[in-house]
Tab-separated table of C-alpha atoms in Angstrom:
chain	number	residue	atom	x	y	z
U	1	MET	CA	95.158	116.020	80.219
U	2	ILE	CA	95.194	112.322	79.339
U	3	PRO	CA	91.652	110.930	79.046
U	4	ALA	CA	90.660	108.494	81.804
U	5	ALA	CA	89.663	105.987	79.133
U	6	ARG	CA	93.350	105.458	78.395
U	7	PHE	CA	94.019	104.202	81.918
U	8	HIS	CA	93.941	100.490	82.676
U	9	SER	CA	93.866	100.432	86.489
U	10	ARG	CA	90.638	99.588	88.241
U	11	THR	CA	88.845	102.370	90.052
U	12	VAL	CA	87.380	102.376	93.543
U	13	ASP	CA	84.475	104.607	94.524
U	14	VAL	CA	84.671	106.199	97.975
U	15	GLU	CA	83.203	109.183	99.757
U	16	PRO	CA	84.892	112.362	98.438
U	17	THR	CA	86.984	113.008	101.558
U	18	PRO	CA	90.690	112.420	102.248
U	19	GLU	CA	89.754	110.323	105.295
U	20	ALA	CA	87.601	107.964	103.252
U	21	ALA	CA	90.214	107.594	100.532
U	22	PHE	CA	92.921	106.799	103.077
U	23	ALA	CA	90.727	104.345	104.975
U	24	GLU	CA	89.877	102.430	101.785
U	25	ALA	CA	93.459	102.418	100.507
U	26	TYR	CA	94.643	101.176	103.887
U	27	ARG	CA	91.982	98.457	103.917
U	28	LEU	CA	93.108	97.328	100.466
U	29	GLY	CA	96.762	97.212	101.556
U	30	TRP	CA	97.908	99.954	99.175
U	31	THR	CA	99.622	102.230	101.698
U	32	ASP	CA	102.659	102.392	103.948
U	33	GLY	CA	100.434	103.273	106.896
U	34	LEU	CA	100.601	107.029	106.352
U	35	PRO	CA	97.780	109.128	104.881
U	36	ILE	CA	97.731	109.404	101.095
U	37	VAL	CA	96.736	111.879	98.421
U	38	PRO	CA	93.753	110.287	96.609
U	39	PRO	CA	94.921	109.163	93.129
U	40	THR	CA	92.121	110.689	91.101
U	41	GLU	CA	92.121	110.409	87.304
U	42	ASP	CA	93.113	114.057	86.886
U	43	ARG	CA	96.043	113.755	89.284
U	44	VAL	CA	97.268	110.532	87.716
U	45	GLY	CA	96.899	112.056	84.255
U	46	ALA	CA	99.099	115.004	85.209
U	47	MET	CA	101.777	112.603	86.466
U	48	VAL	CA	101.714	110.543	83.280
U	49	GLU	CA	101.823	113.677	81.129
U	50	ALA	CA	104.961	114.857	82.948
U	51	THR	CA	106.884	111.867	81.596
U	52	GLY	CA	105.964	112.365	77.941
U	53	ARG	CA	105.536	108.594	77.695
U	54	PRO	CA	102.484	106.366	77.129
U	55	ALA	CA	100.523	105.429	80.244
U	56	ASP	CA	100.731	101.724	79.412
U	57	GLU	CA	104.485	101.675	78.740
U	58	LEU	CA	106.116	98.979	80.852
U	59	VAL	CA	109.076	100.303	82.852
U	60	ALA	CA	109.883	97.107	84.776
U	61	ARG	CA	108.456	94.127	86.591
U	62	VAL	CA	109.004	94.545	90.302
U	63	PRO	CA	110.233	91.591	92.412
U	64	PRO	CA	109.244	89.488	94.223
U	65	ALA	CA	105.663	89.540	92.843
U	66	TYR	CA	106.898	90.794	89.454
U	67	GLY	CA	103.907	93.063	89.033
U	68	ALA	CA	103.987	95.449	86.082
U	69	ALA	CA	105.308	98.907	86.915
U	70	THR	CA	103.908	100.831	83.962
U	71	ILE	CA	104.084	104.612	83.713
U	72	GLU	CA	100.464	104.659	84.875
U	73	LYS	CA	101.123	102.461	87.909
U	74	ILE	CA	104.142	104.510	88.936
U	75	ALA	CA	102.029	107.655	88.531
U	76	ILE	CA	99.326	106.302	90.850
U	77	ASN	CA	101.877	105.573	93.558
U	78	ALA	CA	103.495	108.969	93.019
U	79	VAL	CA	100.178	110.721	93.586
U	80	MET	CA	99.510	108.720	96.757
U	81	ALA	CA	102.999	109.585	98.063
U	82	GLY	CA	102.413	113.323	97.583
U	83	CYS	CA	104.798	113.851	94.652
U	84	LEU	CA	104.652	116.713	92.203
U	85	PRO	CA	104.346	115.733	88.512
U	86	GLU	CA	107.854	116.974	87.754
U	87	TYR	CA	109.270	114.258	90.046
U	88	MET	CA	108.079	111.495	87.719
U	89	PRO	CA	111.222	111.163	85.522
U	90	VAL	CA	113.294	110.586	88.678
U	91	LEU	CA	110.851	107.939	89.876
U	92	VAL	CA	110.890	106.142	86.538
U	93	ALA	CA	114.704	106.049	86.568
U	94	ALA	CA	114.696	104.746	90.155
U	95	VAL	CA	112.274	101.949	89.287
U	96	GLU	CA	114.383	101.004	86.272
U	97	GLY	CA	117.487	100.858	88.422
U	98	MET	CA	116.116	98.880	91.341
U	99	CYS	CA	114.642	96.246	89.007
U	100	GLU	CA	117.932	95.428	87.321
U	101	PRO	CA	119.095	91.897	88.297
U	102	ARG	CA	122.404	93.285	89.609
U	103	PHE	CA	120.510	95.182	92.307
U	104	ASN	CA	118.764	92.019	93.583
U	105	LEU	CA	115.482	93.653	94.612
U	106	ASP	CA	114.006	90.181	95.065
U	107	GLY	CA	116.433	89.561	97.906
U	108	ILE	CA	116.088	93.057	99.367
U	109	GLN	CA	112.283	92.861	99.390
U	110	SER	CA	111.986	89.409	100.949
U	111	THR	CA	114.951	89.320	103.330
U	112	THR	CA	114.692	89.225	107.123
U	113	ASN	CA	117.304	92.014	107.121
U	114	PRO	CA	116.318	95.656	107.701
U	115	ALA	CA	117.157	96.493	104.094
U	116	GLY	CA	115.527	99.124	101.908
U	117	VAL	CA	116.181	101.187	98.804
U	118	ALA	CA	118.125	104.429	99.172
U	119	LEU	CA	118.179	106.945	96.319
U	120	ILE	CA	121.090	109.284	95.616
U	121	ILE	CA	120.270	112.067	93.162
U	122	ASN	CA	122.993	113.698	91.066
U	123	GLY	CA	123.178	116.332	88.352
U	124	PRO	CA	121.138	119.430	87.462
U	125	VAL	CA	117.831	117.770	88.384
U	126	ARG	CA	118.756	118.276	92.051
U	127	LYS	CA	118.299	122.018	91.676
U	128	GLN	CA	115.334	121.743	89.326
U	129	LEU	CA	113.369	119.653	91.830
U	130	ASP	CA	114.740	121.268	95.009
U	131	ILE	CA	116.312	118.062	96.314
U	132	ASN	CA	117.895	118.569	99.722
U	133	CYS	CA	121.637	117.839	99.603
U	134	GLU	CA	122.615	119.814	102.702
U	135	ARG	CA	121.529	119.981	106.341
U	136	ASN	CA	119.241	117.148	107.411
U	137	CYS	CA	119.314	115.702	103.899
U	138	LEU	CA	118.560	112.236	105.332
U	139	GLY	CA	115.787	113.571	107.560
U	140	GLN	CA	112.393	115.209	107.458
U	141	GLY	CA	111.137	118.507	106.122
U	142	TRP	CA	111.786	118.353	102.374
U	143	ARG	CA	108.956	117.483	100.022
U	144	ALA	CA	111.014	116.153	97.117
U	145	ASN	CA	113.227	113.909	99.256
U	146	ALA	CA	110.356	112.582	101.337
U	147	THR	CA	107.816	111.937	98.588
U	148	ILE	CA	110.166	110.569	95.913
U	149	GLY	CA	111.550	108.052	98.383
U	150	ARG	CA	108.052	107.232	99.601
U	151	ALA	CA	106.734	106.701	96.064
U	152	VAL	CA	109.478	104.147	95.396
U	153	ARG	CA	108.436	102.297	98.546
U	154	LEU	CA	104.797	102.289	97.415
U	155	VAL	CA	105.816	100.865	94.022
U	156	MET	CA	107.727	98.140	95.875
U	157	LEU	CA	104.570	97.433	97.859
U	158	ASN	CA	101.895	97.634	95.189
U	159	ALA	CA	103.733	96.276	92.153
U	160	GLY	CA	106.367	94.239	93.955
U	161	GLY	CA	104.231	92.636	96.641
U	162	GLY	CA	106.432	93.896	99.484
U	163	ASN	CA	103.689	93.607	102.087
U	164	PRO	CA	104.976	93.360	105.673
U	165	GLY	CA	104.803	89.794	106.913
U	166	THR	CA	104.189	88.206	103.513
U	167	GLY	CA	106.392	89.596	100.723
U	168	ASP	CA	108.507	91.626	103.149
U	169	LYS	CA	109.980	89.339	105.831
U	170	ALA	CA	112.037	91.956	107.709
U	171	ILE	CA	112.340	91.091	111.390
U	172	HIS	CA	112.553	94.735	112.465
U	173	GLY	CA	112.890	96.910	109.362
U	174	PHE	CA	114.107	100.489	109.811
U	175	PRO	CA	112.548	103.943	109.346
U	176	GLY	CA	114.364	104.457	106.044
U	177	LYS	CA	111.971	101.943	104.506
U	178	PHE	CA	109.336	104.685	104.522
U	179	SER	CA	111.567	106.974	102.469
U	180	PHE	CA	115.309	107.245	101.861
U	181	CYS	CA	116.258	109.831	99.250
U	182	PHE	CA	118.843	112.610	99.148
U	183	GLY	CA	121.096	114.467	96.756
U	184	GLU	CA	124.854	114.751	96.591
U	185	LEU	CA	126.196	118.230	97.336
U	186	GLU	CA	128.293	118.386	94.187
U	187	GLU	CA	129.046	122.105	94.550
U	188	ALA	CA	131.042	121.402	97.745
U	189	ASN	CA	132.697	118.229	96.480
U	190	PRO	CA	136.352	118.682	95.477
U	191	TRP	CA	136.319	115.342	93.671
U	192	GLU	CA	134.197	113.949	90.867
U	193	PRO	CA	130.605	113.348	92.041
U	194	LEU	CA	129.126	109.879	92.243
U	195	HIS	CA	127.472	109.835	88.824
U	196	VAL	CA	130.649	110.993	87.052
U	197	GLU	CA	132.640	108.320	88.873
U	198	ARG	CA	130.078	105.812	87.582
U	199	GLY	CA	130.484	106.809	83.922
U	200	PHE	CA	128.106	109.745	83.373
U	201	LYS	CA	128.804	113.343	82.418
U	202	ARG	CA	128.656	116.041	85.066
U	203	GLU	CA	125.732	117.686	83.260
U	204	ASP	CA	123.728	114.438	83.287
U	205	SER	CA	120.997	113.905	85.870
U	206	THR	CA	120.960	110.474	87.489
U	207	VAL	CA	119.508	108.353	90.246
U	208	THR	CA	121.645	105.760	92.032
U	209	VAL	CA	119.763	103.037	93.904
U	210	VAL	CA	121.524	101.533	96.925
U	211	GLY	CA	120.404	98.520	98.955
U	212	ALA	CA	120.744	100.255	102.323
U	213	GLN	CA	120.734	98.312	105.596
U	214	GLY	CA	120.432	101.416	107.777
U	215	THR	CA	122.430	104.410	108.940
U	216	SER	CA	125.068	104.733	111.642
U	217	ASN	CA	126.390	108.021	112.969
U	218	CYS	CA	130.152	108.519	113.197
U	219	ASN	CA	130.747	111.059	115.985
U	220	LEU	CA	133.854	113.004	114.997
U	221	ALA	CA	133.392	116.092	117.155
U	222	ASN	CA	136.545	115.427	119.202
U	223	PHE	CA	138.868	115.027	116.224
U	224	PHE	CA	140.373	117.710	114.008
U	225	LYS	CA	142.804	115.871	111.723
U	226	ILE	CA	141.424	114.143	108.642
U	227	HIS	CA	143.295	110.883	109.208
U	228	ALA	CA	141.926	110.593	112.745
U	229	MET	CA	138.420	111.157	111.396
U	230	LEU	CA	138.910	108.548	108.702
U	231	ASP	CA	140.155	106.115	111.368
U	232	ILE	CA	136.845	106.514	113.225
U	233	MET	CA	134.881	106.063	110.004
U	234	ALA	CA	136.854	102.925	109.186
U	235	ASN	CA	136.077	101.547	112.630
U	236	ALA	CA	132.363	102.187	112.036
U	237	MET	CA	132.600	100.171	108.814
U	238	SER	CA	134.030	97.173	110.686
U	239	TYR	CA	131.313	95.974	113.040
U	240	LEU	CA	130.759	92.246	112.787
U	241	GLY	CA	126.976	92.387	112.571
U	242	SER	CA	126.862	94.230	109.254
U	243	ASN	CA	125.953	92.329	106.118
U	244	ASN	CA	128.994	93.752	104.345
U	245	VAL	CA	131.331	92.128	106.880
U	246	MET	CA	129.378	88.867	107.203
U	247	LEU	CA	128.985	88.440	103.436
U	248	GLY	CA	132.280	90.018	102.419
U	249	ASP	CA	130.528	91.720	99.551
U	250	GLY	CA	128.662	94.779	98.352
U	251	GLU	CA	129.481	98.478	98.480
U	252	PRO	CA	129.437	100.011	101.970
U	253	LEU	CA	128.519	103.702	101.702
U	254	MET	CA	130.149	106.517	103.656
U	255	ILE	CA	128.548	109.965	103.517
U	256	LEU	CA	131.110	112.686	104.175
U	257	THR	CA	130.344	116.317	104.845
U	258	PRO	CA	131.910	119.027	102.675
U	259	ALA	CA	134.369	119.704	105.532
U	260	HIS	CA	135.722	116.134	105.474
U	261	ALA	CA	136.069	116.178	101.707
U	262	GLU	CA	137.872	119.534	101.752
U	263	LEU	CA	140.247	118.453	104.535
U	264	ALA	CA	141.119	115.280	102.631
U	265	HIS	CA	141.577	117.283	99.439
U	266	GLN	CA	143.875	119.764	101.200
U	267	ALA	CA	145.894	116.808	102.501
U	268	GLY	CA	146.441	115.743	98.885
U	269	MET	CA	144.042	112.800	99.017
U	270	SER	CA	142.001	111.889	95.960
U	271	LYS	CA	138.661	110.143	96.246
U	272	GLY	CA	140.439	106.888	95.473
U	273	ASP	CA	142.986	107.605	98.212
U	274	VAL	CA	140.211	108.036	100.786
U	275	LYS	CA	138.574	104.791	99.694
U	276	LYS	CA	141.885	102.958	99.964
U	277	TYR	CA	142.598	104.449	103.400
U	278	LEU	CA	139.159	103.484	104.742
U	279	TRP	CA	139.475	99.969	103.346
U	280	GLU	CA	142.968	99.427	104.714
U	281	LYS	CA	142.077	100.768	108.161
U	282	SER	CA	138.750	98.922	108.373
U	283	GLY	CA	138.204	95.361	109.475
U	284	ALA	CA	137.908	93.134	112.518
U	285	PRO	CA	140.350	90.352	113.357
U	286	LEU	CA	139.271	86.918	112.187
U	287	SER	CA	139.599	85.746	115.763
U	288	ALA	CA	136.764	88.105	116.773
U	289	ILE	CA	134.151	85.808	115.241
U	290	PRO	CA	132.593	83.716	118.024
U	291	THR	CA	133.357	80.017	117.662
U	292	ASP	CA	130.149	78.160	118.422
U	293	GLY	CA	130.589	75.269	116.020
U	294	THR	CA	128.865	77.002	113.107
U	295	ALA	CA	131.196	79.921	112.436
U	296	GLU	CA	133.286	77.854	110.040
U	297	ARG	CA	130.576	78.099	107.390
U	298	LEU	CA	131.187	81.850	107.265
U	299	TYR	CA	134.850	81.620	106.391
U	300	PRO	CA	134.567	80.968	102.637
U	301	ARG	CA	132.503	84.098	102.095
U	302	LEU	CA	134.496	86.532	104.268
U	303	ALA	CA	136.749	89.138	102.652
U	304	VAL	CA	139.913	88.546	104.698
U	305	HIS	CA	143.048	90.592	104.075
U	306	ASN	CA	146.150	90.361	106.284
U	307	GLY	CA	144.135	88.647	109.008
U	308	ALA	CA	141.358	91.282	109.076
U	309	ILE	CA	137.769	90.784	107.899
U	310	LYS	CA	137.043	93.618	105.483
U	311	PRO	CA	133.583	95.115	104.779
U	312	CYS	CA	134.096	94.582	101.032
U	313	LYS	CA	136.512	92.860	98.704
U	314	ARG	CA	138.281	95.900	97.216
U	315	PRO	CA	138.922	99.551	98.105
U	316	GLU	CA	137.080	100.491	94.908
U	317	ASP	CA	133.890	98.960	96.322
U	318	VAL	CA	133.671	101.591	99.080
U	319	MET	CA	131.134	104.249	98.025
U	320	LEU	CA	131.810	107.864	98.963
U	321	VAL	CA	129.243	110.638	98.688
U	322	VAL	CA	129.475	114.253	99.874
U	323	ALA	CA	126.278	115.610	101.448
U	324	GLY	CA	124.941	117.263	104.581
U	325	GLY	CA	125.805	120.336	106.611
U	326	PRO	CA	129.178	122.047	106.371
U	327	GLU	CA	130.610	120.992	109.731
U	328	MET	CA	133.030	118.117	110.319
U	329	TYR	CA	131.304	116.845	113.494
U	330	HIS	CA	129.536	113.845	111.957
U	331	ALA	CA	129.734	111.421	109.062
U	332	VAL	CA	127.172	108.742	108.241
U	333	PHE	CA	127.963	105.115	107.522
U	334	VAL	CA	125.351	103.250	105.481
U	335	PRO	CA	126.005	99.492	105.463
U	336	THR	CA	124.314	97.696	102.613
U	337	PHE	CA	122.444	94.434	102.144
U	338	GLY	CA	125.704	92.935	100.933
U	339	ASP	CA	124.152	90.752	98.272
U	340	THR	CA	123.396	93.795	96.119
U	341	TRP	CA	125.201	96.228	93.841
U	342	ALA	CA	124.241	99.850	93.306
U	343	VAL	CA	122.783	100.815	89.937
U	344	THR	CA	122.871	104.307	88.410
U	345	LYS	CA	120.294	105.332	85.819
U	346	PRO	CA	119.910	108.541	83.815
U	347	VAL	CA	116.875	110.723	84.415
U	348	ARG	CA	115.098	111.188	81.092
U	349	LEU	CA	113.186	114.440	81.194
U	350	ALA	CA	110.082	114.790	79.027
U	351	ARG	CA	110.541	116.636	75.770
U	352	ARG	CA	108.357	119.707	75.529
């Protein structure tokens, strides 16, 4: 165990009960409003040890406050979120990714939009950490998904200054800002998984950070042909209020079930073919934008193709991930902040 003397964070003395620890952390503004696991020196030490890296190693500075996310600081937030020590390498990779300038965490943290950070886990680490990639993978009931996503949010709060009302200016927010983490179901994906598409080897473990604006269900229960289903998905990608449509930028994310992917594969469609189909079928007519005297300022930024406003500039910018239950009844559209680009980072496991 790492000696407490090697830690640099200040300590707070409270009564030795979970209630007292939570009350004090809440008073100090360190929590997301949910109860925490008290970050004792022993617990933090176990987290740091799981990385095989020095406690004071700087991983990133987290916008907009640009506080230092050291291994120690990430470990403290991981303990509070309820993580197991073995989750730490994934958390470190996620923090690295979301702090890259391309991701624009400064904008995501301080925007009035309901934007948060979604994590997509790929590679062998999914099995090692028991990441849910199947039924209810975006929902409750899975420790790894819930606590890894929550720990990232706490880092954004405590190192990044994303306090509601001050650093975080979201008008409404959305529940995914508590935690948004899932794995891709690579075993049921007939195409290359996300991390391979983004330049990694299949045997690599990665985290992809996405500036998610929310989730929208695509009800496909009344359709049985893949092209009809893709038509409905494309329509979901086209609503005028999404940042992707209004900014004409970013990487809108569609989460297919294994059934959709297999149907498309059987129809001879590659992953690129599905992206192209969704992009070509998506879009709202330019005339659909209300003309109130200010709409003209939108026109230069819109991605217009053949008279339709597209949710992104190119078919390649559509993100496809396979996850969830096996049925074809639903897909999930995840619009993004628009002024953000996903970043994929390798998970560096500690050497034993």
